[in-house]
Amino acid sequence: MGPSVFTNKLDLFFRDFYSKDSLVGKRAKEAIPNVYFGAAGVPALLRAINELSYNDKDYFNTRTRLINELGYINDPVVVSGLKNIYEKAGDTSTFQNVVLKALAHLKTRPAYDLLKTLLVQDPPIFENAADYNYLFQDLGDSLTWPVRSFPNYYNCLL
């Protein structure tokens, strides 16, 4: 029957990711958005981000995809990992911007605190204006408007 579809296959993914066979590695890198890393995959994901070779053919695309995946994992280690990636990125806005997007997507207090600090200290520079919308669409309002408690709200505005 083969292995269960419910067993964790992160070891298999990272074996393929680091494979010397270029086709196997390429397929693993293309599959990054389709892999569920979860909290158990954070250390391996951070290691892959930090050890990815600049000489790799798809270095920027692969690293961006890996960083983006951190934005889907609600784990305290993720925020500190993203901070470390942001600081190491120097003036490479491609990686800084994807870190900011990942922090915005996490929607946690520590992620928002770090996002606020980074936005104030070093505002992002995007190549096109639509990317700013993409960053801010993930930010929620901490105050919810109780519209249901004011049924005549719209009438009051008239």
C-alpha positions as a printed Julia matrix, in Angstrom:
158×3 Matrix{Float64}:
   0.0    0.0     0.0
   2.9    2.37    0.63
   3.34   5.02    3.31
   0.34   6.78    4.78
  -0.59  10.1     3.24
  -0.87  11.44    6.78
   2.77  10.86    7.78
   5.13  13.8     7.82
   7.28  13.85    4.7
   9.48  16.85    5.47
  12.59  14.65    5.59
  11.8   13.43    2.08
  11.22  16.99    0.87
  14.51  18.31    2.28
  16.4   15.26    0.99
  15.15  16.16   -2.48
  15.76  19.88   -1.88
  19.46  19.24   -1.15
  19.81  16.54   -3.82
  22.8   16.65   -6.15
  20.45  15.62   -8.96
  19.45  18.97  -10.48
  16.04  17.74  -11.66
  15.11  16.38   -8.23
  16.24  19.63   -6.59
  14.36  21.72   -9.12
  11.13  19.81   -8.51
  11.48  20.2    -4.76
  12.06  23.94   -5.12
   9.01  24.29   -7.34
   6.93  22.43   -4.74
   7.77  24.8    -1.88
   4.39  26.62   -1.89
   2.59  23.26   -1.77
   4.44  21.84    1.25
   3.03  22.06    4.76
   6.04  22.8     6.95
   4.3   23.49   10.26
   6.12  24.2    13.5
   8.13  20.99   13.16
   9.62  22.23    9.9
  10.77  25.65   11.14
  14.37  24.65   12.02
  14.9   22.9     8.67
  13.25  25.79    6.82
  15.47  28.38    8.53
  18.53  26.23    7.84
  17.59  25.97    4.15
  17.17  29.76    3.94
  20.52  30.43    5.58
  22.46  27.76    3.7
  21.09  28.41    0.23
  24.01  29.11   -2.07
  24.11  32.45   -3.85
  25.42  30.56   -6.88
  22.2   28.55   -7.03
  20.45  29.05  -10.37
  17.17  30.24   -8.83
  18.64  31.72   -5.65
  16.35  34.76   -5.33
  13.16  32.92   -6.28
  13.87  29.93   -4.01
  14.9   32.02   -1.02
  11.86  34.26   -1.44
   9.56  31.23   -1.52
  11.16  29.75    1.59
  10.88  33.02    3.54
   7.29  33.43    2.41
   6.42  30.02    3.9
   7.46  31.25    7.34
   4.49  33.63    7.21
   2.15  30.62    7.44
   3.67  29.1    10.58
   2.49  30.39   13.93
   5.5   29.61   16.1
   7.51  31.97   18.36
  10.77  30.94   16.68
   9.49  32.23   13.33
   9.46  35.9    14.36
  13.05  35.81   15.61
  14.05  33.89   12.47
  12.43  36.51   10.25
  14.18  39.27   12.19
  17.5   37.53   11.64
  16.82  37.14    7.92
  15.83  40.82    7.64
  19.01  41.97    9.37
  21.23  39.73    7.24
  19.53  40.92    4.04
  21.36  44.24    4.34
  20.08  46.4     1.53
  18.58  43.57   -0.53
  15.02  44.84   -0.63
  13.71  41.66   -2.25
  14.32  39.67    0.94
  13.43  42.51    3.29
  10.07  42.97    1.59
   9.16  39.29    1.73
  10.05  39.26    5.45
   7.7   42.21    6.01
   4.94  40.4     4.11
   5.49  37.23    6.15
   5.31  39.2     9.41
   2.08  40.86    8.3
   0.6   37.5     7.38
   1.35  35.97   10.8
  -1.11  38.3    12.57
   0.42  37.81   16.02
   1.39  40.43   18.57
   5.17  39.67   18.39
   5.03  39.71   14.58
   3.17  43.03   14.54
   5.6   44.53   17.07
   8.59  43.58   14.93
   6.8   44.72   11.77
   6.12  48.11   13.32
   9.75  48.47   14.39
  11.05  47.55   10.94
   8.58  49.81    9.12
   9.57  52.79   11.26
  13.33  52.16   11.12
  13.62  51.15    7.48
  10.47  51.59    5.35
  10.14  49.14    2.46
  10.84  50.04   -1.12
   8.73  48.19   -3.66
   9.15  48.28   -7.4
   5.45  48.79   -8.03
   2.68  50.33   -5.97
   0.55  47.18   -5.94
   3.08  45.53   -3.65
   2.29  48.07   -0.93
  -1.34  46.99   -1.12
  -0.24  43.37   -0.86
   1.72  44.15    2.31
  -1.05  46.07    4.01
  -3.93  43.78    3.0
  -2.75  41.26    5.59
  -2.77  43.79    8.39
  -5.92  43.67   10.44
  -7.37  46.37   12.59
  -6.93  45.68   16.29
 -10.2   47.46   16.99
 -13.28  45.82   15.62
 -16.16  48.08   14.75
 -19.33  46.85   16.47
 -21.67  47.54   13.55
 -24.26  45.06   14.82
 -24.66  47.01   18.05
 -25.47  50.13   16.06
 -28.25  49.07   13.66
 -28.98  52.66   12.68
 -25.34  53.56   12.08
 -25.8   54.25    8.38
 -28.91  56.29    9.05
 -26.96  58.43   11.51
 -24.46  59.38    8.83
 -27.13  60.82    6.55
